[in-house]
C-alpha cells in the first residue's frame, strides 16, 4: 500500500491521465523524446483541457528517465505551468526478464525510480510483459492475438523475483513505491500468481497494480473479476483502472470483449475499490481507455471515480 499523504477524498484523490493514446513517434517520423517544448506543451494542453490535474507520463509516450537533466527540467516546468502534477510514472513492455534486453531494462527501471524521486512522483509501475508481436500489431485489439508468454521456468521466476526485489530496495531508499502490473501470460497473469510473486519478492515497497482490465478483456476463460480482486486487494497500490464489455456464450464457448467506459463494463469498480479501501488502499489511480478518443473517455472515467470515492 502507498506511502502517500492521507487523507484523500473524492475531491482530492490523485487521478492521473494515461498517455497511451499518444505515440512516441510523431507523424513526421521524429520522436517525442526530441520534440520541441512547444510540442510537449500542446500535448499537455490536451490533458488540462480534458479537466485533469494529474498526469502519468507513460513511457510509451515519453521516457522521462532518458531525458537529459536540462530537458527534464524543461518538461517539468511545462507540467507545472499547465497546473499538472505527476503522482506516478508507468513503464510498458520493458521487462527485467526480457530474453534479449532484460539487463538493459533493469538498468532503465533503476533510472525510472531515480527520476520519479527527483520529480516528486511517489510510485512507479513496472510490468513483466513483452513488446507486441507482429500479429498483435496487426490486430484491431492487440489482446485478441497471442503475445509472448513468460517461460515456465523456476530459474527465470527466481531471476524476476531477485531483480524486482533489487528495484524494491532502491525504491525504498529514495521514498518511492513499486506497483507490478497484472498482465496476461506473465508471472502476474492471474490473481494467484500475482500474489505468489509479490510474496516471493517480499519487500514492503513492492505491491500489485490490480489492472484487472488486462485480464477480463481476453477472449478466453478468466477468473471472475471479484474473486481476483479479493485476492489482490491486500497488496494493491498504484492502480491502472479501465473496463471492458465482456460476453460469454456458454453453449459455444465464444468470448467477445470490447473497451467500455469505467462505469459500464463488466468490472464493478464501486465494489473493487471498496475491497481495496478495506485493506488501507491510499494510492493514486491511472485512468485508461483504448480506442476512439481515449483521453475524453478517461476524463469520464475520472468523474465516475470522483462520484464513488469516499467523501
PDB file of N, CA and C in Angstrom, residues 16-24 32 39-40 42-48 52 54-62 75 84 90 238 286-290 294-295 298:
ATOM      1  N   UNK A  16      -4.770  10.242 -12.358  1.00  0.00           N
ATOM      2  CA  UNK A  16      -3.898  10.700 -13.446  1.00  0.00           C
ATOM      3  C   UNK A  16      -4.413  10.270 -14.806  1.00  0.00           C
ATOM      4  N   UNK A  17      -4.159  11.110 -15.793  1.00  0.00           N
ATOM      5  CA  UNK A  17      -4.436  10.776 -17.183  1.00  0.00           C
ATOM      6  C   UNK A  17      -3.337   9.861 -17.701  1.00  0.00           C
ATOM      7  N   UNK A  18      -3.756   8.789 -18.357  1.00  0.00           N
ATOM      8  CA  UNK A  18      -2.797   7.943 -19.068  1.00  0.00           C
ATOM      9  C   UNK A  18      -2.475   8.577 -20.419  1.00  0.00           C
ATOM     10  N   UNK A  19      -1.323   8.248 -20.946  1.00  0.00           N
ATOM     11  CA  UNK A  19      -0.908   8.808 -22.237  1.00  0.00           C
ATOM     12  C   UNK A  19      -0.804   7.731 -23.304  1.00  0.00           C
ATOM     13  N   UNK A  20      -1.544   6.628 -23.123  1.00  0.00           N
ATOM     14  CA  UNK A  20      -1.441   5.510 -24.064  1.00  0.00           C
ATOM     15  C   UNK A  20      -1.980   5.856 -25.435  1.00  0.00           C
ATOM     16  N   UNK A  21      -2.787   6.918 -25.543  1.00  0.00           N
ATOM     17  CA  UNK A  21      -3.297   7.299 -26.849  1.00  0.00           C
ATOM     18  C   UNK A  21      -2.322   8.172 -27.631  1.00  0.00           C
ATOM     19  N   UNK A  22      -1.205   8.511 -27.028  1.00  0.00           N
ATOM     20  CA  UNK A  22      -0.170   9.301 -27.695  1.00  0.00           C
ATOM     21  C   UNK A  22       1.045   8.419 -27.971  1.00  0.00           C
ATOM     22  N   UNK A  23       1.507   8.422 -29.199  1.00  0.00           N
ATOM     23  CA  UNK A  23       2.642   7.593 -29.586  1.00  0.00           C
ATOM     24  C   UNK A  23       3.959   8.336 -29.385  1.00  0.00           C
ATOM     25  N   UNK A  24       5.022   7.577 -29.200  1.00  0.00           N
ATOM     26  CA  UNK A  24       6.344   8.187 -29.059  1.00  0.00           C
ATOM     27  C   UNK A  24       6.868   8.720 -30.384  1.00  0.00           C
ATOM     28  N   UNK A  32       9.043  11.920 -29.743  1.00  0.00           N
ATOM     29  CA  UNK A  32       8.642  12.832 -28.678  1.00  0.00           C
ATOM     30  C   UNK A  32       9.833  13.163 -27.785  1.00  0.00           C
ATOM     31  N   UNK A  39       5.812  21.515 -28.602  1.00  0.00           N
ATOM     32  CA  UNK A  39       5.055  20.298 -28.885  1.00  0.00           C
ATOM     33  C   UNK A  39       4.623  19.598 -27.615  1.00  0.00           C
ATOM     34  N   UNK A  40       5.526  19.516 -26.642  1.00  0.00           N
ATOM     35  CA  UNK A  40       5.155  18.947 -25.342  1.00  0.00           C
ATOM     36  C   UNK A  40       4.011  19.743 -24.722  1.00  0.00           C
ATOM     37  N   UNK A  42       1.721  21.510 -26.134  1.00  0.00           N
ATOM     38  CA  UNK A  42       0.452  21.300 -26.823  1.00  0.00           C
ATOM     39  C   UNK A  42      -0.218  20.011 -26.350  1.00  0.00           C
ATOM     40  N   UNK A  43       0.572  18.964 -26.148  1.00  0.00           N
ATOM     41  CA  UNK A  43       0.001  17.712 -25.654  1.00  0.00           C
ATOM     42  C   UNK A  43      -0.478  17.861 -24.220  1.00  0.00           C
ATOM     43  N   UNK A  44       0.289  18.556 -23.392  1.00  0.00           N
ATOM     44  CA  UNK A  44      -0.145  18.782 -22.014  1.00  0.00           C
ATOM     45  C   UNK A  44      -1.426  19.612 -21.972  1.00  0.00           C
ATOM     46  N   UNK A  45      -1.593  20.503 -22.947  1.00  0.00           N
ATOM     47  CA  UNK A  45      -2.822  21.293 -23.013  1.00  0.00           C
ATOM     48  C   UNK A  45      -4.034  20.404 -23.275  1.00  0.00           C
ATOM     49  N   UNK A  46      -3.851  19.346 -24.079  1.00  0.00           N
ATOM     50  CA  UNK A  46      -4.940  18.378 -24.264  1.00  0.00           C
ATOM     51  C   UNK A  46      -5.382  17.815 -22.919  1.00  0.00           C
ATOM     52  N   UNK A  47      -4.392  17.486 -22.088  1.00  0.00           N
ATOM     53  CA  UNK A  47      -4.679  16.851 -20.800  1.00  0.00           C
ATOM     54  C   UNK A  47      -5.434  17.807 -19.878  1.00  0.00           C
ATOM     55  N   UNK A  48      -4.983  19.043 -19.817  1.00  0.00           N
ATOM     56  CA  UNK A  48      -5.672  20.004 -18.950  1.00  0.00           C
ATOM     57  C   UNK A  48      -7.040  20.372 -19.511  1.00  0.00           C
ATOM     58  N   UNK A  52      -7.998  17.323 -16.381  1.00  0.00           N
ATOM     59  CA  UNK A  52      -7.099  16.611 -15.472  1.00  0.00           C
ATOM     60  C   UNK A  52      -6.192  17.581 -14.726  1.00  0.00           C
ATOM     61  N   UNK A  54      -3.738  15.779 -12.825  1.00  0.00           N
ATOM     62  CA  UNK A  54      -2.619  14.848 -12.670  1.00  0.00           C
ATOM     63  C   UNK A  54      -2.350  14.145 -13.994  1.00  0.00           C
ATOM     64  N   UNK A  55      -1.098  13.772 -14.177  1.00  0.00           N
ATOM     65  CA  UNK A  55      -0.631  13.159 -15.409  1.00  0.00           C
ATOM     66  C   UNK A  55       0.342  12.041 -15.067  1.00  0.00           C
ATOM     67  N   UNK A  56       0.254  10.925 -15.786  1.00  0.00           N
ATOM     68  CA  UNK A  56       1.295   9.893 -15.732  1.00  0.00           C
ATOM     69  C   UNK A  56       1.989   9.907 -17.091  1.00  0.00           C
ATOM     70  N   UNK A  57       3.232  10.358 -17.168  1.00  0.00           N
ATOM     71  CA  UNK A  57       3.934  10.416 -18.454  1.00  0.00           C
ATOM     72  C   UNK A  57       4.391   9.027 -18.887  1.00  0.00           C
ATOM     73  N   UNK A  58       3.409   8.174 -19.148  1.00  0.00           N
ATOM     74  CA  UNK A  58       3.649   6.783 -19.527  1.00  0.00           C
ATOM     75  C   UNK A  58       4.780   6.696 -20.549  1.00  0.00           C
ATOM     76  N   UNK A  59       5.716   5.764 -20.351  1.00  0.00           N
ATOM     77  CA  UNK A  59       6.927   5.820 -21.177  1.00  0.00           C
ATOM     78  C   UNK A  59       6.747   5.275 -22.584  1.00  0.00           C
ATOM     79  N   UNK A  60       5.525   4.819 -22.928  1.00  0.00           N
ATOM     80  CA  UNK A  60       5.247   4.565 -24.338  1.00  0.00           C
ATOM     81  C   UNK A  60       5.078   5.890 -25.087  1.00  0.00           C
ATOM     82  N   UNK A  61       4.866   6.970 -24.335  1.00  0.00           N
ATOM     83  CA  UNK A  61       4.786   8.310 -24.917  1.00  0.00           C
ATOM     84  C   UNK A  61       6.126   9.045 -24.786  1.00  0.00           C
ATOM     85  N   UNK A  62       6.607   9.195 -23.578  1.00  0.00           N
ATOM     86  CA  UNK A  62       7.891   9.874 -23.363  1.00  0.00           C
ATOM     87  C   UNK A  62       8.627   9.188 -22.220  1.00  0.00           C
ATOM     88  N   UNK A  75      10.719  19.996 -19.283  1.00  0.00           N
ATOM     89  CA  UNK A  75       9.436  19.281 -19.293  1.00  0.00           C
ATOM     90  C   UNK A  75       8.671  19.544 -18.001  1.00  0.00           C
ATOM     91  N   UNK A  84      -0.405  20.903 -13.661  1.00  0.00           N
ATOM     92  CA  UNK A  84      -0.444  19.454 -13.501  1.00  0.00           C
ATOM     93  C   UNK A  84       0.588  18.994 -12.489  1.00  0.00           C
ATOM     94  N   UNK A  90       4.529   5.283 -15.168  1.00  0.00           N
ATOM     95  CA  UNK A  90       4.318   3.905 -15.603  1.00  0.00           C
ATOM     96  C   UNK A  90       5.256   3.553 -16.749  1.00  0.00           C
ATOM     97  N   UNK A 238      -0.451   1.636  -6.496  1.00  0.00           N
ATOM     98  CA  UNK A 238      -0.781   2.439  -7.685  1.00  0.00           C
ATOM     99  C   UNK A 238      -1.536   1.586  -8.690  1.00  0.00           C
ATOM    100  N   UNK A 286      -4.690   5.608 -12.128  1.00  0.00           N
ATOM    101  CA  UNK A 286      -4.443   5.999 -13.516  1.00  0.00           C
ATOM    102  C   UNK A 286      -5.656   5.544 -14.322  1.00  0.00           C
ATOM    103  N   UNK A 287      -6.328   6.473 -15.003  1.00  0.00           N
ATOM    104  CA  UNK A 287      -7.499   6.105 -15.805  1.00  0.00           C
ATOM    105  C   UNK A 287      -7.066   5.937 -17.261  1.00  0.00           C
ATOM    106  N   UNK A 288      -7.469   4.788 -17.837  1.00  0.00           N
ATOM    107  CA  UNK A 288      -7.078   4.429 -19.196  1.00  0.00           C
ATOM    108  C   UNK A 288      -8.307   4.099 -20.033  1.00  0.00           C
ATOM    109  N   UNK A 289      -8.151   4.175 -21.342  1.00  0.00           N
ATOM    110  CA  UNK A 289      -9.170   3.662 -22.259  1.00  0.00           C
ATOM    111  C   UNK A 289      -8.521   3.507 -23.628  1.00  0.00           C
ATOM    112  N   UNK A 290      -8.744   2.337 -24.242  1.00  0.00           N
ATOM    113  CA  UNK A 290      -8.254   2.089 -25.595  1.00  0.00           C
ATOM    114  C   UNK A 290      -9.356   2.366 -26.604  1.00  0.00           C
ATOM    115  N   UNK A 294      -9.561   8.254 -26.476  1.00  0.00           N
ATOM    116  CA  UNK A 294      -9.243   7.653 -25.184  1.00  0.00           C
ATOM    117  C   UNK A 294      -9.091   8.662 -24.067  1.00  0.00           C
ATOM    118  N   UNK A 295      -8.588   9.857 -24.384  1.00  0.00           N
ATOM    119  CA  UNK A 295      -8.400  10.865 -23.343  1.00  0.00           C
ATOM    120  C   UNK A 295      -9.746  11.343 -22.803  1.00  0.00           C
ATOM    121  N   UNK A 298     -11.274   8.676 -20.718  1.00  0.00           N
ATOM    122  CA  UNK A 298     -10.561   8.648 -19.441  1.00  0.00           C
ATOM    123  C   UNK A 298     -11.043   9.768 -18.525  1.00  0.00           C
TER     124      UNK A 298
END
